[in-house]
XYZ file of C-alpha atoms in Angstrom:
622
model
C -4.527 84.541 90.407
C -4.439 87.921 89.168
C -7.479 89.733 88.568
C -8.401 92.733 86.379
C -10.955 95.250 86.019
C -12.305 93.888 83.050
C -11.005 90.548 80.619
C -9.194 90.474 77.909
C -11.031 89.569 74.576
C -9.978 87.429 72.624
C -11.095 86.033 69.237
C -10.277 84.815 65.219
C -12.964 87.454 63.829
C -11.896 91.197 64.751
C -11.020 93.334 67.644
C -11.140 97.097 68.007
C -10.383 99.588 71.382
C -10.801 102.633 71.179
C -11.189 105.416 73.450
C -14.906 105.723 73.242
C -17.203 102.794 73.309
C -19.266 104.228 70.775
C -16.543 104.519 68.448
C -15.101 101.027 69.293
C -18.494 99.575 68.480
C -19.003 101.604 64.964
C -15.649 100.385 64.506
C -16.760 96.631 65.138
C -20.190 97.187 63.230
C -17.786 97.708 59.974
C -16.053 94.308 60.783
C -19.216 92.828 60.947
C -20.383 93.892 57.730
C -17.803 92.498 55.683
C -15.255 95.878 55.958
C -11.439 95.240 57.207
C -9.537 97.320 60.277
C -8.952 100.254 57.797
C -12.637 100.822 56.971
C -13.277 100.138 60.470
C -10.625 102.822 61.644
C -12.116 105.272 59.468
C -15.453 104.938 60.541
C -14.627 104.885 64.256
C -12.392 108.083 63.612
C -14.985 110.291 62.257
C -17.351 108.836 65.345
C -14.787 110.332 67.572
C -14.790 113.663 65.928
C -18.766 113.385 66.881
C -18.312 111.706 70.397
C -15.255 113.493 71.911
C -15.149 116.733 70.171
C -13.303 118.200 72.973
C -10.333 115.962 72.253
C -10.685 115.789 68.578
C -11.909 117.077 65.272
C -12.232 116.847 61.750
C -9.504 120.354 61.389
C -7.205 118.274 63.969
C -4.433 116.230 63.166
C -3.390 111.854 63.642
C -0.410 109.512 62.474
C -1.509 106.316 61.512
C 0.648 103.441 61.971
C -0.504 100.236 59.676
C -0.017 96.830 59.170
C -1.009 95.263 56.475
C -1.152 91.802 56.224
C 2.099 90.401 54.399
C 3.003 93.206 54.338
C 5.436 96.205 55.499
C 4.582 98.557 58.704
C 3.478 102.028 57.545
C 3.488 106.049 59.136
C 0.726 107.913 57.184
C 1.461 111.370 58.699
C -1.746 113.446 59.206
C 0.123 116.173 60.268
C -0.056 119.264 58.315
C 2.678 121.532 58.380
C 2.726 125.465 59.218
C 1.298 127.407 56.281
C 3.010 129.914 54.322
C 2.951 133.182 55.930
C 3.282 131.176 59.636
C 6.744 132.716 60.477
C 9.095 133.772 63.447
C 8.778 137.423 61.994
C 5.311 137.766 61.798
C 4.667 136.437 65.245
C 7.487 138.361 66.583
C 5.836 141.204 64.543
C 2.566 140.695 66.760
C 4.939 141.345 69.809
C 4.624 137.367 70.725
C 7.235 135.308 72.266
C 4.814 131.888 72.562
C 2.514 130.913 69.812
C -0.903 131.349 71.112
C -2.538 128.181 72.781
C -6.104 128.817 70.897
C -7.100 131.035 68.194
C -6.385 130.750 64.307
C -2.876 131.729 64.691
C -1.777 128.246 65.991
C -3.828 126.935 63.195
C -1.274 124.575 60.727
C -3.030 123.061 57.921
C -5.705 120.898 58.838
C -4.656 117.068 58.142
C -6.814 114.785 59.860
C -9.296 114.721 56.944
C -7.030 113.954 54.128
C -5.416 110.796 56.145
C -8.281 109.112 56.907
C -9.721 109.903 52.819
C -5.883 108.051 51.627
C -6.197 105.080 54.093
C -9.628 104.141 52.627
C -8.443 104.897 49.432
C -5.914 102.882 49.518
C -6.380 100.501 51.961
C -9.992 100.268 52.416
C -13.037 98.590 50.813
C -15.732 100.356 51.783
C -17.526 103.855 50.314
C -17.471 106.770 51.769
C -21.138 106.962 52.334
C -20.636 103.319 54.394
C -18.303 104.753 57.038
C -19.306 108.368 57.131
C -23.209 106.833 58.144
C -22.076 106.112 62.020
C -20.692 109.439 62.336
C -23.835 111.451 60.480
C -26.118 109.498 62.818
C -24.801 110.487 66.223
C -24.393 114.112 65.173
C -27.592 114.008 63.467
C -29.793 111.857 65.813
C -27.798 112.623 69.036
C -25.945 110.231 71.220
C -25.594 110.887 75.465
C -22.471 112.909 75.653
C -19.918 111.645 78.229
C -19.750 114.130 81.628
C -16.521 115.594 80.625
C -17.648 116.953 77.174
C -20.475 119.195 79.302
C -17.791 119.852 81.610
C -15.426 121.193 79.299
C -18.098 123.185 77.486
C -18.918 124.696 81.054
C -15.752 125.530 81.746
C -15.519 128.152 78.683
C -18.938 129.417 78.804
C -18.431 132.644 79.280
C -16.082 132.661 76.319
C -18.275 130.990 73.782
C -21.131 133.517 74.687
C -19.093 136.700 75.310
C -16.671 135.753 71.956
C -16.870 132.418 70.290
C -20.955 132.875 69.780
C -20.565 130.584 66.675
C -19.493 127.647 69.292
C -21.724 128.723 71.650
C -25.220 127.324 68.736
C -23.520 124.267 68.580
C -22.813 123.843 72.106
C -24.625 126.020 74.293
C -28.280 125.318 72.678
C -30.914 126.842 74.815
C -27.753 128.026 76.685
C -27.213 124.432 78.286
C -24.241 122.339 78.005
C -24.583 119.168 77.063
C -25.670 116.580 79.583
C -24.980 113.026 80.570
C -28.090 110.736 79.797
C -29.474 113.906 77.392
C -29.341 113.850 73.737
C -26.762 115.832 72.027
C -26.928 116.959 68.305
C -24.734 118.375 66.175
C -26.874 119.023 63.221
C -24.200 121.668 61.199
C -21.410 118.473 61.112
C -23.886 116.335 60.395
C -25.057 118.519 57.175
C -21.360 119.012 56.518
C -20.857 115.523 55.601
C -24.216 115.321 54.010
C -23.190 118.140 51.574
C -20.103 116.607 51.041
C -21.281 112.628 50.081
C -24.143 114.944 48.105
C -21.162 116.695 46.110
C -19.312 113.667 44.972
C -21.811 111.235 44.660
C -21.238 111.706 40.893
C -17.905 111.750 40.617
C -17.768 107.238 39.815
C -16.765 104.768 41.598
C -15.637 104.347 45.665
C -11.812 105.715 44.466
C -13.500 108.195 42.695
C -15.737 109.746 45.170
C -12.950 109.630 48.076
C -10.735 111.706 45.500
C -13.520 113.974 45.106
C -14.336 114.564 48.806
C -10.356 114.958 49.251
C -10.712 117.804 46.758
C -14.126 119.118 48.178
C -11.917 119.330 51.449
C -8.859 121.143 50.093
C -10.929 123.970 47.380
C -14.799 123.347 47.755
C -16.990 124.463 50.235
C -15.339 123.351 53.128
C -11.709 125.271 52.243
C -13.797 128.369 51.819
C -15.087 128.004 55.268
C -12.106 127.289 57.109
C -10.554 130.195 55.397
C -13.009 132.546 56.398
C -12.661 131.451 60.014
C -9.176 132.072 59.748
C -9.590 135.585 58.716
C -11.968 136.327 62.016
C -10.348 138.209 64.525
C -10.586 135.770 67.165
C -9.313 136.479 70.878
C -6.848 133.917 72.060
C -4.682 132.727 75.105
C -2.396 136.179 73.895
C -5.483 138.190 75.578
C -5.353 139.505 71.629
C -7.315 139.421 69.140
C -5.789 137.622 65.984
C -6.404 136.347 62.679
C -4.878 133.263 60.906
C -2.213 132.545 58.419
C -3.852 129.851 56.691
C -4.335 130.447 52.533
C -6.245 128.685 49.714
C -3.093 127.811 48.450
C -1.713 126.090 52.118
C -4.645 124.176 51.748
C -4.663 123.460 48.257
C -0.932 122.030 48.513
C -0.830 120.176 51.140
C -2.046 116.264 51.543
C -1.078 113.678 53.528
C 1.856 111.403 53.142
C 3.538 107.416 53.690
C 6.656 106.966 55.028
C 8.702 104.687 56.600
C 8.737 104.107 60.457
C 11.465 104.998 62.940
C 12.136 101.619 64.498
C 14.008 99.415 67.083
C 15.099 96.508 67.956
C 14.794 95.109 71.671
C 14.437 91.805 72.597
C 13.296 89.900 69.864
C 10.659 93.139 68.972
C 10.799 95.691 66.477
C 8.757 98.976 68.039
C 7.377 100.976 64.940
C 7.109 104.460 65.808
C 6.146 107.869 63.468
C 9.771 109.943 62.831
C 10.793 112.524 64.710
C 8.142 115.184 63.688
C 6.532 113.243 66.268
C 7.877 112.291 70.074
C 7.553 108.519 68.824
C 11.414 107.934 69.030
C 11.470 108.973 72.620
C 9.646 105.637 72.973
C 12.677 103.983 71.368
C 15.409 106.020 72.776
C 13.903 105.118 76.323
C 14.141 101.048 75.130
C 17.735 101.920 73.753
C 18.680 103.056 77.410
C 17.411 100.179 79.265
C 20.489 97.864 80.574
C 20.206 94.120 79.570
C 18.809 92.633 83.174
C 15.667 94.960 84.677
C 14.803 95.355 88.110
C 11.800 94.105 89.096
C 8.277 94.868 87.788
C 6.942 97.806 89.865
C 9.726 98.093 92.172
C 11.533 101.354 93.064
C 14.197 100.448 91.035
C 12.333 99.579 88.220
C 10.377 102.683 88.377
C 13.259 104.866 89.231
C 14.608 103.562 86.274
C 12.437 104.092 83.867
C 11.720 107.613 85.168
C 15.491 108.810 84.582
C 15.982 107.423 81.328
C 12.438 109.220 80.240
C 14.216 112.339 81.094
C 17.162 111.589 79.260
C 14.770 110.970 76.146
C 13.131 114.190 76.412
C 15.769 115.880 76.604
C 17.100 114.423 73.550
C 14.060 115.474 72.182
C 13.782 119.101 73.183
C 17.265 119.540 71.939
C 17.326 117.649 68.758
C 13.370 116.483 67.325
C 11.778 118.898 64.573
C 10.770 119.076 61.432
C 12.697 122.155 60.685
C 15.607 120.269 61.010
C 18.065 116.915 60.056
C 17.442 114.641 63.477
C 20.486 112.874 64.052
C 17.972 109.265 64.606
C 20.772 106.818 63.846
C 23.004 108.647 66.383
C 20.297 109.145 69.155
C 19.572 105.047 69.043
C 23.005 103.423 68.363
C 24.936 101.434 71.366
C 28.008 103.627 71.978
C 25.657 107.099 72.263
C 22.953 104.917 74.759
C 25.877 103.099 76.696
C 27.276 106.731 77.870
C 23.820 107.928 78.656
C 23.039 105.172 80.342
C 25.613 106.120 82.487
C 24.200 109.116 83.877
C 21.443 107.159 85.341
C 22.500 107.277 89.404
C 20.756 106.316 92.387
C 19.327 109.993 93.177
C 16.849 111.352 90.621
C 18.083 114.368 88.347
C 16.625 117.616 88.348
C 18.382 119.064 85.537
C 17.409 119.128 81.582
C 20.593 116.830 80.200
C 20.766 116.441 76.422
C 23.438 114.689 74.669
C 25.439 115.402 71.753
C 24.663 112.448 69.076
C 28.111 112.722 66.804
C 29.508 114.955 68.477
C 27.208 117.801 67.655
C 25.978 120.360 70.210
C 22.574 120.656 71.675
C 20.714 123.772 71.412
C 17.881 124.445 73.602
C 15.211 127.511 73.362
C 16.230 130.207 75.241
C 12.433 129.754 76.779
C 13.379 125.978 77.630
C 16.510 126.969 79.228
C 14.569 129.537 81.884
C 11.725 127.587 82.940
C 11.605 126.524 86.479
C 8.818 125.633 89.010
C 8.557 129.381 89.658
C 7.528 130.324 85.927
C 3.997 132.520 85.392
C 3.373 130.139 83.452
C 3.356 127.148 86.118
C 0.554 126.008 88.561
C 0.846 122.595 89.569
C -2.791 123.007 90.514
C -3.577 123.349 86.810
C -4.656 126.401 85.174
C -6.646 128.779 87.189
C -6.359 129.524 91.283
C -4.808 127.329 93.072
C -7.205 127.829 95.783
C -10.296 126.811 94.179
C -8.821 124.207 91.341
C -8.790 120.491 91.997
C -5.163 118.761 91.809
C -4.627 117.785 88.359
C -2.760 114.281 87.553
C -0.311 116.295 85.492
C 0.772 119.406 87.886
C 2.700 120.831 84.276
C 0.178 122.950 81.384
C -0.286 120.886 78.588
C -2.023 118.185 76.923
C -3.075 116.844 80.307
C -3.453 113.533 82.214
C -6.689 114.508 84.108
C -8.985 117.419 83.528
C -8.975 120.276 85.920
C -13.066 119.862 86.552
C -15.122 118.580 89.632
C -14.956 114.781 89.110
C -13.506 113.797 85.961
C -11.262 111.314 86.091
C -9.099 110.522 82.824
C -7.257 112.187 80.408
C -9.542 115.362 79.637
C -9.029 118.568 78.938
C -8.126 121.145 81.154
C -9.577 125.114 80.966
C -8.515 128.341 82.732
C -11.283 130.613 83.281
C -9.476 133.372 80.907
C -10.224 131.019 78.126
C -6.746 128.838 78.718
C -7.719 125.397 77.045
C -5.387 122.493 76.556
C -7.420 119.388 75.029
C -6.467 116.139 74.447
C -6.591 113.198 72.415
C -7.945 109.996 71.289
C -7.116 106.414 70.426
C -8.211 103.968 68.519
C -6.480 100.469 67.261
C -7.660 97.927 65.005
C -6.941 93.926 63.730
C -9.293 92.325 61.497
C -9.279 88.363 60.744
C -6.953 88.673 57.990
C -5.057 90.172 60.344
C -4.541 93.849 58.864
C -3.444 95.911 62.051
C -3.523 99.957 62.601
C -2.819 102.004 65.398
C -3.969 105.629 65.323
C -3.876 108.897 67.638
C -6.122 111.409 66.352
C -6.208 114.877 67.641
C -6.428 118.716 67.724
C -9.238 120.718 66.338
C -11.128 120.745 69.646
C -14.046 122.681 70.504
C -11.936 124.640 73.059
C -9.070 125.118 70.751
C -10.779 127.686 67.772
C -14.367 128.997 67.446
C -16.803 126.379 65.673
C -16.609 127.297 61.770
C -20.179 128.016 61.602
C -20.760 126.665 58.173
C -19.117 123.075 59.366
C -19.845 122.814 62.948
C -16.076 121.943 63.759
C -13.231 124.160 64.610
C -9.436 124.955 63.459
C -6.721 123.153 65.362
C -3.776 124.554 67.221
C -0.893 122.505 66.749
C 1.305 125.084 66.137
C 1.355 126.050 69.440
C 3.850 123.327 69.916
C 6.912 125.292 67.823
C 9.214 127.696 68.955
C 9.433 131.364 67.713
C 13.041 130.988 67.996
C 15.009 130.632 65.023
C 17.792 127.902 64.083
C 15.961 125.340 66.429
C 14.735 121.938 64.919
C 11.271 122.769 66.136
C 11.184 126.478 65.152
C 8.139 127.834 63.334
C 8.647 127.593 60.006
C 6.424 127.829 57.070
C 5.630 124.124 55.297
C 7.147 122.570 58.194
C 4.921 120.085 60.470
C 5.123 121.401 64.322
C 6.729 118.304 66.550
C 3.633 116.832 67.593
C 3.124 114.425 71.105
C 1.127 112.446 68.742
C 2.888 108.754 68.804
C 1.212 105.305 68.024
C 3.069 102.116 68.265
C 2.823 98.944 66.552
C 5.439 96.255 67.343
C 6.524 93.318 65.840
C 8.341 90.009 67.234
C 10.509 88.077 65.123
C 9.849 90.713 62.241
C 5.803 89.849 62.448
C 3.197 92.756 63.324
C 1.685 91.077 66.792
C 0.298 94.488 68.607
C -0.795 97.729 68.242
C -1.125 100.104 71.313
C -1.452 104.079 72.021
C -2.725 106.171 74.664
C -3.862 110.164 74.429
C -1.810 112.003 76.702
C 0.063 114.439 75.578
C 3.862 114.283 76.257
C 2.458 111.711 78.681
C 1.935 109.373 76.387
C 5.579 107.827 75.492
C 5.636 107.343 79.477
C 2.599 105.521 79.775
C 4.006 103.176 76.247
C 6.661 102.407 77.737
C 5.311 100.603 81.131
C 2.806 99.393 79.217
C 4.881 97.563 76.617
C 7.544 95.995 79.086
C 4.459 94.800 81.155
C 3.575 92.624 77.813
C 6.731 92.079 76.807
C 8.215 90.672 79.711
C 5.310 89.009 80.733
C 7.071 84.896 80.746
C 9.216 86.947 83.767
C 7.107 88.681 85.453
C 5.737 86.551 88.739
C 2.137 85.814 87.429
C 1.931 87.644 84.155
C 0.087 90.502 83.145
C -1.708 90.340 79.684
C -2.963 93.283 77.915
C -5.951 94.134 80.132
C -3.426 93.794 83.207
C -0.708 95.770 81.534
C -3.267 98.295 80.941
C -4.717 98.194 84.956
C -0.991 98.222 86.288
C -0.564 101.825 88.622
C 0.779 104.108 86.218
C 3.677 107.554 86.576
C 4.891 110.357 84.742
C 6.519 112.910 84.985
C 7.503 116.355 83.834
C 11.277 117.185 84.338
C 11.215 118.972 80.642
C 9.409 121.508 78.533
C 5.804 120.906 78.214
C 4.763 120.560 74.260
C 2.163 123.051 75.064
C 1.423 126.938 75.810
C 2.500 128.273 78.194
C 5.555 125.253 78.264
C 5.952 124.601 81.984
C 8.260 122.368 83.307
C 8.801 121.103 86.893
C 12.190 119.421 87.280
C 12.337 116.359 89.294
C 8.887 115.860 89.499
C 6.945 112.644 89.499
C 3.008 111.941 89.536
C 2.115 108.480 90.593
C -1.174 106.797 90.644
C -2.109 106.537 94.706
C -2.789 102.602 94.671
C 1.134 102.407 94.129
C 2.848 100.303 96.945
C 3.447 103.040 99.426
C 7.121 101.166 100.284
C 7.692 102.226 96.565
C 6.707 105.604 96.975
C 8.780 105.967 99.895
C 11.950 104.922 98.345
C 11.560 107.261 95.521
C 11.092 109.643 97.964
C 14.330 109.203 99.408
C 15.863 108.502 95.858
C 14.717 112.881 95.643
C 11.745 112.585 93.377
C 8.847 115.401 93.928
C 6.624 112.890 94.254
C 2.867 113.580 93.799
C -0.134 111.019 94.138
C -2.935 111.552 91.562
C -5.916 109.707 92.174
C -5.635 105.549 91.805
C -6.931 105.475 88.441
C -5.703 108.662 86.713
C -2.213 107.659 84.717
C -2.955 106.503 81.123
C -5.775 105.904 78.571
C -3.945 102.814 76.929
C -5.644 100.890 74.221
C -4.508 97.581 72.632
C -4.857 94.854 70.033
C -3.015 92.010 69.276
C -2.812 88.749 66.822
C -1.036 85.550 68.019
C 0.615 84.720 64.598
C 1.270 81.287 65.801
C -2.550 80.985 66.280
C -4.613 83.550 64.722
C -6.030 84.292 68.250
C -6.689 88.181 68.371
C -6.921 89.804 72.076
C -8.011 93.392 73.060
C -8.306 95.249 75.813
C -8.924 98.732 76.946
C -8.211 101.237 79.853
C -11.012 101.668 82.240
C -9.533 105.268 83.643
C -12.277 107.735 82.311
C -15.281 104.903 82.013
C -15.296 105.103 78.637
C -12.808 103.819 76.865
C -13.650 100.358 75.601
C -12.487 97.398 73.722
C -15.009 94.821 71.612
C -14.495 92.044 69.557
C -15.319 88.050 68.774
């Protein structure tokens, strides 16, 4: 028998998991009251923003992935793109090689807001006074704030006092973080979305008022705030101060946007991924590499495997995924290009940054890319900060990490350099309702360690553009209108052309990795010696690694590494030892913050299950 840290659920009536069990439960309130998964999904988003504002926000950014019932998967891209006066020159101008990790500068147009406002628009059934209520409790009555949000909050105190005051009312009140088992308010969000349900109450009907609040958003009261933030000089990871690029008229053009999937087909499954603005074809192009017969589960082999054809992907993707550019998609998945990268995949792991050439076409790398080693400034596999007094991170590369650099957190949390270096991370939430609508979203950015709180909103600007290159010609080169590549990559798959599960994990350019074990786990579960459903696919010891350019400042990279959870079978470890991985053991439960939902079409049983890395990610349903 095979036993798990917690049961799967499984039921006919709903399911939601979510990174948060407060969210997961708001989520599940919605169900209960009559709403479907997209008015759930809304209303457990904007609990998030409330709940884990140090991975998320309302400025932030999330792709949704959707299934409707009957009908055909959907992206809705919350990305927003680079505004008009973000470009190469004018950073260059600044005497910058990196866009800033924090700080208005490596604020794109915010886009969060505007997908959530189109998926209950247009998918939805409930007001916008029905699911905004969950959120405008918490910040308004308080909710017990999870250790890591204090911790995070502690970790840039002397910023928020010395520089980001404005973040330091909303966070530092009475000059105390907040505190585990304490009440914590946010009473400035809370009147944010007060004012806002006050503004458009008049405007009709429930399609009405959503188009009214999108509008509030993008040229009421709210657009004049976040532009005035931008404008404040605001010190950032440069050791500058800067001020933004955003405009009235960035934020007055922009909304979000359907569009098809990028998708493949493996096995009887279709994998649904966002395009490549996002990493989500890396999922796919790892699937395309895999030979017909796998090793087995958790074996060396099988790890090893997986490992080198991640690095393959990634490479792929630092040479060829952008928005600034045509991706060459069809080339990247099709038979003849995988079969001849599949061949590169030897018995000894690679150390080197290998892109192909889809069609013949020549990869081009940043010149920063192309540099990096494990001796970089900008690398400390200790994290950010001295090595001597930092605690081993899960992920020894800068970026959206696997495990917060911060006496006992354990998760995927943000990590904080005492000169005000902040990486956050991310958030998950899926959803399946009894009619069997499915979504899958990955919301991000805007976190309270990215920008100073705007003071009118009690939320900051997001830093996504941190993730583009101020290098010209590249596919993810700054460039004005243009969404940076975001790490930002929800999956819904399908067998036999039916939506059956929808899965995600924060993580940063971790997060593809983690996908990927997870969704073979479930996938191959009829030949895998005594099965592993979505709770145990979830549990299983976890890897990563970071033999490519991290998405985030300062873009470390250490080739040939791999991180692997310390309950893994130390005969495995061994052998990739002598394979030549740089093999480092995080702590047992630190690799992945998977959540999952799926419907049994055959049945209409619906299952959920969450990961219990972090203790707080949870999954409810009936």
């Amino acid at each position: 028998m095979r036993f798990t840290t917690r049961p799967t659920l499984q039921g006919t009536f709903g399911m939601v998991s979510s990174t948060h069990w407060l969210a997961s439960q708001s989520a599940m309130a919605v169900l209960e009251n009559g709403g479907n998964a997209y008015d759930a999904a809304v209303a457990g988003a904007f609990v998030l923003h409330v709940v884990e504002p140090h991975l998320n926000g309302p400025a932030g950014e999330v792709p949704i992935l959707l299934a409707p019932a009957g009908g055909e998967v959907r992206v809705l891209c919350g990305q927003g793109v680079a505004p008009a006066g973000a470009t190469v020159a004018h950073y260059k101008g600044l005497g910058l090689d990196l866009v800033p990790g924090t700080g208005p500068l490596a604020a794109a147009v915010p886009g969060a807001f505007d997908a959530w406002m189109l998926l209950l628009r247009d998918h939805g059934t409930k007001s916008l006074a029905d699911v905004l209520a969950y959120a405008i409790g918490y910040a308004e009555n308080g909710h017990a704030p999870v250790e890591n949000v204090g911790a995070t909050v502690e970790a840039v105190r002397e910023l928020f006092e010395t520089e980001w005051t404005s973040s330091a009312q909303v966070y530092l009140p009475d000059g105390r973080a907040p505190r585990p088992g304490e009440l914590f308010r946010n009473p400035a969000l809370a009147a944010t979305w007060r004012r806002l349900l006050a503004e458009v109450e008049a405007a009709g009907d429930r399609v009405a008022q959503i188009e009214a609040a999108r509008e509030v958003w993008r040229n009421g009261f709210i657009a004049e705030a976040l532009l005035r933030q931008s404008g404040r000089p605001t010190l950032d990871t440069s050791g500058e101060r800067h001020t933004g690029t955003l405009t009235a008229a960035d934020l007055a053009g922009w909304s979000a946007a359907y569009e098809a999937p990028a998708t493949y087909d493996w096995n009887g499954w279709t994998v649904c991924k966002a395009g490549p603005w996002s990493q989500g074809p890396v999922l796919l192009q790892q699937l395309a590499l895999l030979p017909p017969e796998l090793p087995a589960h958790g074996s060396a082999d099988y790890v090893h495997l997986l490992v080198e054809g991640c690095k393959l992907a990634m490479a792929d993707r630092e040479a060829w995924y952008g928005d600034a550019a045509e991706v060459p998609l069809t080339e990247l998945l099709s038979p003849d290009y995988n079969a001849a990268r599949r061949a590169l995949v030897t018995d000894e792991a690679s150390h080197e940054l290998r892109p192909g050439s889809p069609g013949g076409r020549t990869p081009r790398l940043s010149a920063h890319a192309r540099v990096l080693a494990t001796d970089d400034p900008g690398f400390n596999p200790m994290g950010v900060g001295e090595p001597t007094v930092a605690k081993p991170r899960t992920s020894p590369v800068p970026g959206e990490p696997v495990a917060s650099g911060v006496p006992h957190a354990r998760g995927a949390d943000p990590d904080i350099g005492a000169d005000g270096t902040t990486r956050g991370d991310t958030c998950h939430l899926d959803v399946v309702d009894r009619w069997g609508n499915m979504v899958a979203a990955t919301p991000s950015g805007g976190w309270l360690q990215s920008n100073p709180v705007v003071p009118e909103l009690g939320f900051p600007l997001g830093t996504r553009l941190q993730m583009t290159w101020l290098e010209e010609g590249l596919p993810n080169s700054l460039t004005p209108g243009r969404r940076p590549r975001t790490t930002l990559t929800p999956s819904i798959a399908l067998r036999d052309g039916v939506p059956v599960l929808a899965f995600g994990t924060p993580g940063g350019d971790q997060q593809d990795q983690w996908q990927l074990h997870f969704f073979l786990a479930v996938a191959l579960r009829a030949r895998i010696r005594g099965g592993l459903d979505l709770q145990g696919a979830i549990d299983a010891p976890n890897w990563h690694n970071d033999s490519f350019p991290g998405s985030f400042y300062p873009r470390g990279m250490r080739p040939g590494s791999l991180t692997l959870e310390s309950r893994t079978d130390p005969a495995v470890v061994a052998e990739l030892r002598r394979r030549g991985h740089d093999v480092t053991l995080g702590d047992p439960w630190s690799e992945g913050r998977l959540c999952a939902v799926a419907r049994d079409p055959r049945t209409g049983v619906l299952s959920a299950a969450a990961n219990p890395r972090g203790m707080q990610g949870y999954a409810v349903g009936r």
